[in-house]
Amino acid sequence: MSSLWQDIRYALRMLANKPAFTLVAVLTLALGIGATSAVFSVVDRILFRSLPYSHDEQLVSVGLFAPIEPREFMLAKDYLEWRAEQKPFESMTTFTPGGADCDLTGQNPVRLNCALVESTFLTTFGIEPILGRNFTKEEDRPHAPRVALITYGLWRSRFAGDPAVVGRSISVDGQPTTVVGVLPAEFEMPTPGKADMLVPQALDEASLEGNGPQGILRAFARLKPGVTIAQSLRALEPLFERSLPQYGPEFRDGLRLSVRSLRDRQVADSKGASWVLLGSVMAVLLVACTNVANLLLARTNSRQKELAVRAALGASRARLARQNLTESLLLGIIGGTIGCWLAYSLLQLFESIAPEGIPHLQQASLDARVVLFTVGVSLVSGTLFGLAPAMRHPAPEVLAGKASRQTSGGLLRQILVASQVAISLILLTGAGLLLHSLWRLEAVPLGMDTESVMTSRITLAKYRYPSQQSQVAFFKELLSRLRQMPGIIAIGISDTLPPFGGSMATTYSHIEAPARPSVPNGGGGMVGWRSVTPGYFSALGVPIVRGRAFSEADTGPSENPVILSEALAKRLFPGEDPLGRSLRMEREGPWRQVVGIAADVRNNGLREPSDPEYYVPWKMDPAGHFQEGYITLRTAIHPETVAKRLRQETARLDPSVPVTMQTMKQRVGKLSERPRFNAMLLTLFAGMGVLMAGIGIYGVVGFLVSQRTREIGVRLALGASPRTIMKMVMANVARWTIAGALLGLLGSWYALKLLRSLLFEVSVRDPWPAAAALLLLLIAAFLAAWVPARRAMRVDPIEALRYE
Amino acid sequence: MEPLIQLRNMEKVYEAGGSKFYVLRRVSLEIQPGEFVTFMGPSGAGKSTLLSIIGMLDGSWTGEYYFNGEPVHRLNVKKRNELHKANIGFVFQSYHLIDNLTVFENLEIPLSYKNVPHKERVSLVCDILDRFNIVGKKDLFPNQLSGGQQQLVGVARAVIQSPKLILADEPTGNLHSAQGEEIMELFRKLNEAGTSIIQVTHSERNAAYSHRVIQLKDGWVVSETSNAARVG
């Protein structure tokens, strides 16, 4: 024990005596370990950590997939039948997607997110309230007395953690509601989105008997022990077949049954990127370790005499290795400690720049598990980079004053640097591909002008605006007030807004036009539509390519104009003039006259082509949806100034109405946030890799030059010019840099296949990013080698021949 | 009496570029306990190599080597290391003190490699500091000492584990004559106290301190001379 302490003491002294070496090694490691821990803390939640539900491996998401709804859904009637007849699950449960805004009224009203869940929700997920109880079946029925389960956060913030809250009546949307329980602190909904309160879904089973419209549900289940997902799929197949006829033929073809693990559902589109990021950051760590190993090898070389003396004084090979490992482990621990702090800062940076929708990012923290990972990484990397120097045994001839030329150390160092070059090249090529893809994505034409446009989403509380009249009246009044604001060029209201967020949709085959051949029922796919006010097109900068935009006269009760997108016009009336033609968009709907053709707008994200769509005037309509509206303002002044005024005007009209605002640029920017985030991180890691490879090359060339000083002196004395010496050194560097680069190109060929799902209109075999990465790396290698190579040029032969 | 060291047909070869280069050729010799022996010879004669082999730092040779009756040629690295730790102390021309350790720690280090308990280590180091009259230097680092003082510490380090044999490779090579004499006097006293010593030297004056001089040339033992009149 005392000898171990002695090793530690000596190691600490060694590190303190070589501050430059220690600083470079510690910082290199801190960077590697810090970045790895930060990324691990994010991807751990996505890839490895169990979900906060007991036996989470048994939880599955169940339902149907349709081309228009890429996440499992179920219609309520199907669900009730399946729930009654299914065999593979211990229990099934549902909640209503999207939840509902609900207001905690009474004193200091506040808007909350309420999740409408079934009474079996908690039991299926294995969640126990920390106070009170779950809903009863009786409470989960229509017209039952209103009850709620509140989250831990709400309990602490709103009710000061008072246990007596259970049984208390609170006012939700103006209705008395009894709190029956408090959820545990670690509770989270199985889908993204936050819930402050759970309220019973209260499915009206009786009303589902007929063929009326049904709500969409998200269904989850707990597999019986021993039942696999594949078995459950087979068991549900007959129920699925039986449900199919109730779907219209336009949907039926694309429908399929799906059962997948809850984890898969949660992380589906983040899994690939998570593995890529984890892989990249581990590669950075490897480069860092290689660098430190290189530094230690160089130092071991300069410590040959000391190690030989220790061996002569009786130190066994194991003891010498232990001394070496103690030093490298200490470096690992110091690097890990600073890395922990760095990880904390990086994590905060990730959280601030990360796009929405990265699962569990908000919960990511440097908890015990991540710290354990960091400690593990520090120790493993400490051992890893200490191993090579520790394995070397000092040569006894050093003690006789003879110089020992251990070429194996030099070779090992060159191999290490070649590996760094290879890894850095893979990272750089990957970053190049993502950046190229991002550039392509951001260059996609949107079909609208996003410059100087502010958008605002306003959702009205149903209990305050229960009728369409009151909802429309609110928006009309707001519109008229906003028109008075200075600096407004155009203003529009719509029920939905591109380029995402969905829109209302009808089936192409339902659109009727006189003299147009009929389309088989269900054929032609879906056609989106929006209801918009006359100012919508100019506010959003969507060009009307033919005809006209809507006017105020079009909002009259008997007016039914329609504006088609170019894509829809071409499809409905190929080679004909659509203006003035009559159309019926729904079977029971009114006939509408085409008054204009609008340019196609990206309405389904940047990666998908523009879908055909049409526009109808925003006005009172029993089929319309007015509880939510998007206000679009084109301004001549700074959008942020307009935002302030908009908020003030809305508050003057009704202070309880929440307003969410974004510039159109921000809104569109969200579409490329995730690719930008991925590209940014990979570029950061690639940059770190190149920097470290540069330091590695600098170190190795410096080492080679110092090792060959005598040889260089002899060559110079024999008449070699400094230029020849420079060429000799650079040729050596070029040899293993090119070897590393070739290895890196080969590695890229295989490793970058992982990026395929993250790329947009760029092939993983795109040669340009690889060529640019290679060029960048060669320049970095050249610059890193230049300084020590110049030193070689300036060697004084007289001094060198005296060199020991 | 059983010899302390017995070498039979010892050979050491380097292979370079497909040809063999002999450093030692059929070396056979005996050294008795308590003997003070000098290896002499021109550069490249194989003196230091022979010293490394006797000191068990170098294990790649052929022939037979008995140390105190133990067949070193049959021992594995671990056992050889144990034997070396228990019996041999080294003194080098360039002192080879460890730069980052104080005088006290330099003296302590061979004891720690022998797993001597801490308390005992401290007591042994204090004894030797006192014996060599260098107590005042115990907290200094090697670069704060003169060459003679460094070699004094080097000898103290070799002696601290009470070895049967001290191997000294040109111990006064880097010292001026007065310092060199002081060190040689120290060796003489250690030898008189029973420690066997083998030194490598070019100096006839230093060789005169030993009982016997063995001359090497091109790896061969070419002569052995007894010193009738030792310096004293």
PDB file of N, CA and C in Angstrom, chain A residues 2-3 6-7 9-10 13-14 17-18 303 305-306 308-317 319-320 323 393 396-402, chain B residues 14 48-49 52 57-58 81 84-85 88 90 92-93 96-102 105-106 108-110 112-113 115 118 121 141 157 161 169:
ATOM      1  N   SER A   2       1.939   1.178   0.884  1.00  0.00           N
ATOM      2  CA  SER A   2       2.796   2.366   0.973  1.00  0.00           C
ATOM      3  C   SER A   2       3.553   2.556  -0.336  1.00  0.00           C
ATOM      4  N   SER A   3       3.867   1.415  -1.032  1.00  0.00           N
ATOM      5  CA  SER A   3       4.596   1.563  -2.297  1.00  0.00           C
ATOM      6  C   SER A   3       3.665   2.149  -3.358  1.00  0.00           C
ATOM      7  N   GLN A   6       3.592   5.687  -2.778  1.00  0.00           N
ATOM      8  CA  GLN A   6       4.860   6.225  -3.259  1.00  0.00           C
ATOM      9  C   GLN A   6       4.785   6.461  -4.779  1.00  0.00           C
ATOM     10  N   ASP A   7       4.230   5.459  -5.489  1.00  0.00           N
ATOM     11  CA  ASP A   7       4.065   5.596  -6.944  1.00  0.00           C
ATOM     12  C   ASP A   7       3.229   6.832  -7.270  1.00  0.00           C
ATOM     13  N   ARG A   9       2.711   9.479  -5.420  1.00  0.00           N
ATOM     14  CA  ARG A   9       3.444  10.694  -5.055  1.00  0.00           C
ATOM     15  C   ARG A   9       4.445  11.044  -6.159  1.00  0.00           C
ATOM     16  N   TYR A  10       5.193  10.034  -6.612  1.00  0.00           N
ATOM     17  CA  TYR A  10       6.191  10.273  -7.655  1.00  0.00           C
ATOM     18  C   TYR A  10       5.510  10.693  -8.954  1.00  0.00           C
ATOM     19  N   ARG A  13       4.512  14.208  -8.787  1.00  0.00           N
ATOM     20  CA  ARG A  13       5.667  15.087  -8.909  1.00  0.00           C
ATOM     21  C   ARG A  13       6.147  15.152 -10.355  1.00  0.00           C
ATOM     22  N   MET A  14       6.130  13.983 -11.014  1.00  0.00           N
ATOM     23  CA  MET A  14       6.543  13.942 -12.423  1.00  0.00           C
ATOM     24  C   MET A  14       5.663  14.874 -13.250  1.00  0.00           C
ATOM     25  N   ASN A  17       6.406  18.445 -12.574  1.00  0.00           N
ATOM     26  CA  ASN A  17       7.704  18.897 -13.104  1.00  0.00           C
ATOM     27  C   ASN A  17       7.673  19.139 -14.606  1.00  0.00           C
ATOM     28  N   LYS A  18       6.657  18.610 -15.281  1.00  0.00           N
ATOM     29  CA  LYS A  18       6.552  18.805 -16.743  1.00  0.00           C
ATOM     30  C   LYS A  18       5.226  19.482 -17.037  1.00  0.00           C
ATOM     31  N   ARG A 303      12.797   9.198 -20.734  1.00  0.00           N
ATOM     32  CA  ARG A 303      13.009   8.707 -19.369  1.00  0.00           C
ATOM     33  C   ARG A 303      13.665   7.335 -19.344  1.00  0.00           C
ATOM     34  N   LYS A 305      16.662   6.464 -19.264  1.00  0.00           N
ATOM     35  CA  LYS A 305      17.743   6.347 -18.291  1.00  0.00           C
ATOM     36  C   LYS A 305      17.152   6.086 -16.906  1.00  0.00           C
ATOM     37  N   GLU A 306      16.111   6.893 -16.562  1.00  0.00           N
ATOM     38  CA  GLU A 306      15.516   6.758 -15.238  1.00  0.00           C
ATOM     39  C   GLU A 306      14.933   5.362 -15.051  1.00  0.00           C
ATOM     40  N   ALA A 308      15.797   2.653 -16.615  1.00  0.00           N
ATOM     41  CA  ALA A 308      16.867   1.663 -16.553  1.00  0.00           C
ATOM     42  C   ALA A 308      17.491   1.660 -15.158  1.00  0.00           C
ATOM     43  N   VAL A 309      17.625   2.847 -14.566  1.00  0.00           N
ATOM     44  CA  VAL A 309      18.176   2.918 -13.206  1.00  0.00           C
ATOM     45  C   VAL A 309      17.247   2.204 -12.238  1.00  0.00           C
ATOM     46  N   ARG A 310      15.952   2.475 -12.403  1.00  0.00           N
ATOM     47  CA  ARG A 310      14.990   1.819 -11.511  1.00  0.00           C
ATOM     48  C   ARG A 310      15.096   0.305 -11.646  1.00  0.00           C
ATOM     49  N   ALA A 311      15.245  -0.164 -12.909  1.00  0.00           N
ATOM     50  CA  ALA A 311      15.363  -1.608 -13.127  1.00  0.00           C
ATOM     51  C   ALA A 311      16.640  -2.119 -12.464  1.00  0.00           C
ATOM     52  N   ALA A 312      17.715  -1.339 -12.586  1.00  0.00           N
ATOM     53  CA  ALA A 312      18.985  -1.761 -11.983  1.00  0.00           C
ATOM     54  C   ALA A 312      18.898  -1.772 -10.467  1.00  0.00           C
ATOM     55  N   LEU A 313      18.021  -0.929  -9.919  1.00  0.00           N
ATOM     56  CA  LEU A 313      17.871  -0.883  -8.461  1.00  0.00           C
ATOM     57  C   LEU A 313      16.902  -1.940  -7.955  1.00  0.00           C
ATOM     58  N   GLY A 314      16.386  -2.747  -8.875  1.00  0.00           N
ATOM     59  CA  GLY A 314      15.572  -3.880  -8.440  1.00  0.00           C
ATOM     60  C   GLY A 314      14.101  -3.793  -8.806  1.00  0.00           C
ATOM     61  N   ALA A 315      13.701  -2.756  -9.543  1.00  0.00           N
ATOM     62  CA  ALA A 315      12.279  -2.670  -9.916  1.00  0.00           C
ATOM     63  C   ALA A 315      11.974  -3.764 -10.931  1.00  0.00           C
ATOM     64  N   SER A 316      10.935  -4.541 -10.648  1.00  0.00           N
ATOM     65  CA  SER A 316      10.554  -5.587 -11.598  1.00  0.00           C
ATOM     66  C   SER A 316       9.845  -4.916 -12.775  1.00  0.00           C
ATOM     67  N   ARG A 317       9.669  -5.692 -13.835  1.00  0.00           N
ATOM     68  CA  ARG A 317       8.981  -5.168 -15.013  1.00  0.00           C
ATOM     69  C   ARG A 317       7.563  -4.726 -14.654  1.00  0.00           C
ATOM     70  N   ARG A 319       6.549  -3.725 -11.765  1.00  0.00           N
ATOM     71  CA  ARG A 319       6.582  -2.527 -10.939  1.00  0.00           C
ATOM     72  C   ARG A 319       6.784  -1.283 -11.817  1.00  0.00           C
ATOM     73  N   LEU A 320       7.656  -1.433 -12.832  1.00  0.00           N
ATOM     74  CA  LEU A 320       7.872  -0.306 -13.748  1.00  0.00           C
ATOM     75  C   LEU A 320       6.592  -0.002 -14.520  1.00  0.00           C
ATOM     76  N   GLN A 323       4.272   1.812 -12.300  1.00  0.00           N
ATOM     77  CA  GLN A 323       4.646   3.228 -12.157  1.00  0.00           C
ATOM     78  C   GLN A 323       4.131   4.024 -13.362  1.00  0.00           C
ATOM     79  N   HIS A 393      10.464  -2.000 -22.099  1.00  0.00           N
ATOM     80  CA  HIS A 393      11.430  -2.268 -21.041  1.00  0.00           C
ATOM     81  C   HIS A 393      12.711  -1.494 -21.347  1.00  0.00           C
ATOM     82  N   PRO A 396      19.502  -1.962 -20.903  1.00  0.00           N
ATOM     83  CA  PRO A 396      20.561  -1.785 -19.902  1.00  0.00           C
ATOM     84  C   PRO A 396      21.730  -0.957 -20.398  1.00  0.00           C
ATOM     85  N   GLU A 397      21.955  -0.923 -21.750  1.00  0.00           N
ATOM     86  CA  GLU A 397      23.128  -0.189 -22.236  1.00  0.00           C
ATOM     87  C   GLU A 397      23.024   1.310 -21.992  1.00  0.00           C
ATOM     88  N   VAL A 398      21.781   1.784 -21.715  1.00  0.00           N
ATOM     89  CA  VAL A 398      21.623   3.208 -21.419  1.00  0.00           C
ATOM     90  C   VAL A 398      22.468   3.568 -20.202  1.00  0.00           C
ATOM     91  N   LEU A 399      22.559   2.609 -19.276  1.00  0.00           N
ATOM     92  CA  LEU A 399      23.272   2.876 -18.031  1.00  0.00           C
ATOM     93  C   LEU A 399      24.771   3.015 -18.250  1.00  0.00           C
ATOM     94  N   ALA A 400      25.238   2.398 -19.327  1.00  0.00           N
ATOM     95  CA  ALA A 400      26.664   2.485 -19.610  1.00  0.00           C
ATOM     96  C   ALA A 400      26.975   3.766 -20.371  1.00  0.00           C
ATOM     97  N   GLY A 401      25.949   4.638 -20.456  1.00  0.00           N
ATOM     98  CA  GLY A 401      26.159   5.921 -21.124  1.00  0.00           C
ATOM     99  C   GLY A 401      26.019   5.827 -22.620  1.00  0.00           C
ATOM    100  N   LYS A 402      25.590   4.634 -23.124  1.00  0.00           N
ATOM    101  CA  LYS A 402      25.416   4.495 -24.570  1.00  0.00           C
ATOM    102  C   LYS A 402      23.986   4.884 -24.918  1.00  0.00           C
TER     103      LYS A 402
ATOM    104  N   TYR B  14      25.350 -10.271 -30.857  1.00  0.00           N
ATOM    105  CA  TYR B  14      24.336  -9.424 -31.506  1.00  0.00           C
ATOM    106  C   TYR B  14      24.233  -9.877 -32.943  1.00  0.00           C
ATOM    107  N   SER B  48      31.498  -3.525 -19.945  1.00  0.00           N
ATOM    108  CA  SER B  48      30.210  -3.091 -19.390  1.00  0.00           C
ATOM    109  C   SER B  48      29.138  -4.150 -19.624  1.00  0.00           C
ATOM    110  N   THR B  49      29.259  -4.842 -20.773  1.00  0.00           N
ATOM    111  CA  THR B  49      28.272  -5.888 -21.059  1.00  0.00           C
ATOM    112  C   THR B  49      28.407  -7.012 -20.023  1.00  0.00           C
ATOM    113  N   SER B  52      26.821  -5.923 -16.886  1.00  0.00           N
ATOM    114  CA  SER B  52      25.349  -5.985 -16.958  1.00  0.00           C
ATOM    115  C   SER B  52      24.853  -7.414 -16.778  1.00  0.00           C
ATOM    116  N   LEU B  57      21.034  -7.682 -15.327  1.00  0.00           N
ATOM    117  CA  LEU B  57      20.190  -6.742 -16.072  1.00  0.00           C
ATOM    118  C   LEU B  57      19.990  -7.253 -17.485  1.00  0.00           C
ATOM    119  N   ASP B  58      20.925  -8.025 -17.942  1.00  0.00           N
ATOM    120  CA  ASP B  58      20.880  -8.539 -19.308  1.00  0.00           C
ATOM    121  C   ASP B  58      20.712 -10.051 -19.231  1.00  0.00           C
ATOM    122  N   ASN B  81      15.358 -11.648 -11.115  1.00  0.00           N
ATOM    123  CA  ASN B  81      15.123 -10.311 -10.576  1.00  0.00           C
ATOM    124  C   ASN B  81      15.199 -10.325  -9.045  1.00  0.00           C
ATOM    125  N   HIS B  84      18.790 -10.674  -7.987  1.00  0.00           N
ATOM    126  CA  HIS B  84      19.468  -9.394  -8.207  1.00  0.00           C
ATOM    127  C   HIS B  84      19.121  -8.419  -7.083  1.00  0.00           C
ATOM    128  N   LYS B  85      17.806  -8.316  -6.781  1.00  0.00           N
ATOM    129  CA  LYS B  85      17.359  -7.368  -5.752  1.00  0.00           C
ATOM    130  C   LYS B  85      17.994  -7.675  -4.403  1.00  0.00           C
ATOM    131  N   ILE B  88      22.614  -7.550  -5.139  1.00  0.00           N
ATOM    132  CA  ILE B  88      23.505  -6.720  -5.962  1.00  0.00           C
ATOM    133  C   ILE B  88      23.160  -5.237  -5.867  1.00  0.00           C
ATOM    134  N   PHE B  90      24.330  -1.359  -7.558  1.00  0.00           N
ATOM    135  CA  PHE B  90      25.029  -0.778  -8.713  1.00  0.00           C
ATOM    136  C   PHE B  90      25.532   0.621  -8.408  1.00  0.00           C
ATOM    137  N   PHE B  92      27.086   3.794 -10.898  1.00  0.00           N
ATOM    138  CA  PHE B  92      27.299   4.109 -12.319  1.00  0.00           C
ATOM    139  C   PHE B  92      28.244   5.290 -12.495  1.00  0.00           C
ATOM    140  N   GLN B  93      28.847   5.338 -13.677  1.00  0.00           N
ATOM    141  CA  GLN B  93      29.743   6.448 -13.997  1.00  0.00           C
ATOM    142  C   GLN B  93      28.991   7.788 -13.932  1.00  0.00           C
ATOM    143  N   HIS B  96      23.489   8.398 -12.195  1.00  0.00           N
ATOM    144  CA  HIS B  96      22.130   7.918 -12.448  1.00  0.00           C
ATOM    145  C   HIS B  96      21.228   8.023 -11.231  1.00  0.00           C
ATOM    146  N   LEU B  97      21.305   9.147 -10.560  1.00  0.00           N
ATOM    147  CA  LEU B  97      20.293   9.392  -9.525  1.00  0.00           C
ATOM    148  C   LEU B  97      19.031   9.821 -10.265  1.00  0.00           C
ATOM    149  N   ILE B  98      17.874   9.584  -9.658  1.00  0.00           N
ATOM    150  CA  ILE B  98      16.634   9.953 -10.345  1.00  0.00           C
ATOM    151  C   ILE B  98      16.349  11.435 -10.075  1.00  0.00           C
ATOM    152  N   ASP B  99      16.306  12.180 -11.180  1.00  0.00           N
ATOM    153  CA  ASP B  99      16.278  13.649 -11.091  1.00  0.00           C
ATOM    154  C   ASP B  99      15.139  14.197 -10.237  1.00  0.00           C
ATOM    155  N   ASN B 100      13.992  13.513 -10.314  1.00  0.00           N
ATOM    156  CA  ASN B 100      12.808  14.081  -9.651  1.00  0.00           C
ATOM    157  C   ASN B 100      12.688  13.671  -8.188  1.00  0.00           C
ATOM    158  N   LEU B 101      13.624  12.892  -7.720  1.00  0.00           N
ATOM    159  CA  LEU B 101      13.544  12.434  -6.334  1.00  0.00           C
ATOM    160  C   LEU B 101      14.628  13.107  -5.496  1.00  0.00           C
ATOM    161  N   THR B 102      14.304  13.358  -4.233  1.00  0.00           N
ATOM    162  CA  THR B 102      15.303  13.948  -3.335  1.00  0.00           C
ATOM    163  C   THR B 102      16.342  12.884  -2.989  1.00  0.00           C
ATOM    164  N   GLU B 105      14.722  10.210  -1.020  1.00  0.00           N
ATOM    165  CA  GLU B 105      13.878   9.304  -1.833  1.00  0.00           C
ATOM    166  C   GLU B 105      14.718   8.422  -2.743  1.00  0.00           C
ATOM    167  N   ASN B 106      15.829   8.965  -3.253  1.00  0.00           N
ATOM    168  CA  ASN B 106      16.716   8.152  -4.091  1.00  0.00           C
ATOM    169  C   ASN B 106      17.271   6.981  -3.297  1.00  0.00           C
ATOM    170  N   GLU B 108      15.814   5.657  -0.729  1.00  0.00           N
ATOM    171  CA  GLU B 108      14.686   4.816  -0.291  1.00  0.00           C
ATOM    172  C   GLU B 108      14.226   3.860  -1.393  1.00  0.00           C
ATOM    173  N   ILE B 109      14.448   4.268  -2.640  1.00  0.00           N
ATOM    174  CA  ILE B 109      13.781   3.555  -3.740  1.00  0.00           C
ATOM    175  C   ILE B 109      14.170   2.071  -3.867  1.00  0.00           C
ATOM    176  N   PRO B 110      15.436   1.691  -3.738  1.00  0.00           N
ATOM    177  CA  PRO B 110      15.722   0.245  -3.851  1.00  0.00           C
ATOM    178  C   PRO B 110      15.054  -0.566  -2.739  1.00  0.00           C
ATOM    179  N   SER B 112      12.160   0.164  -1.385  1.00  0.00           N
ATOM    180  CA  SER B 112      10.730   0.010  -1.698  1.00  0.00           C
ATOM    181  C   SER B 112      10.548  -1.086  -2.737  1.00  0.00           C
ATOM    182  N   TYR B 113      11.522  -1.250  -3.650  1.00  0.00           N
ATOM    183  CA  TYR B 113      11.410  -2.328  -4.630  1.00  0.00           C
ATOM    184  C   TYR B 113      11.586  -3.694  -3.968  1.00  0.00           C
ATOM    185  N   ASN B 115      10.187  -4.253  -1.166  1.00  0.00           N
ATOM    186  CA  ASN B 115       9.013  -4.285  -0.285  1.00  0.00           C
ATOM    187  C   ASN B 115       9.370  -4.199   1.196  1.00  0.00           C
ATOM    188  N   HIS B 118       7.675   0.619   5.437  1.00  0.00           N
ATOM    189  CA  HIS B 118       7.985   2.039   5.434  1.00  0.00           C
ATOM    190  C   HIS B 118       8.876   2.451   6.623  1.00  0.00           C
ATOM    191  N   ARG B 121      12.305   1.305   6.253  1.00  0.00           N
ATOM    192  CA  ARG B 121      12.953   2.042   5.167  1.00  0.00           C
ATOM    193  C   ARG B 121      13.517   3.358   5.706  1.00  0.00           C
ATOM    194  N   PHE B 141      17.653  17.902  -4.302  1.00  0.00           N
ATOM    195  CA  PHE B 141      17.505  17.123  -5.528  1.00  0.00           C
ATOM    196  C   PHE B 141      18.883  16.952  -6.163  1.00  0.00           C
ATOM    197  N   ARG B 157      23.336   4.545  -2.121  1.00  0.00           N
ATOM    198  CA  ARG B 157      22.151   3.841  -2.637  1.00  0.00           C
ATOM    199  C   ARG B 157      22.474   2.366  -2.924  1.00  0.00           C
ATOM    200  N   GLN B 161      21.030  -1.530   0.725  1.00  0.00           N
ATOM    201  CA  GLN B 161      20.332  -2.813   0.874  1.00  0.00           C
ATOM    202  C   GLN B 161      21.318  -3.934   1.283  1.00  0.00           C
ATOM    203  N   ASP B 169      30.462   0.731 -12.553  1.00  0.00           N
ATOM    204  CA  ASP B 169      30.896   0.938 -13.935  1.00  0.00           C
ATOM    205  C   ASP B 169      31.554   2.311 -14.044  1.00  0.00           C
TER     206      ASP B 169
END
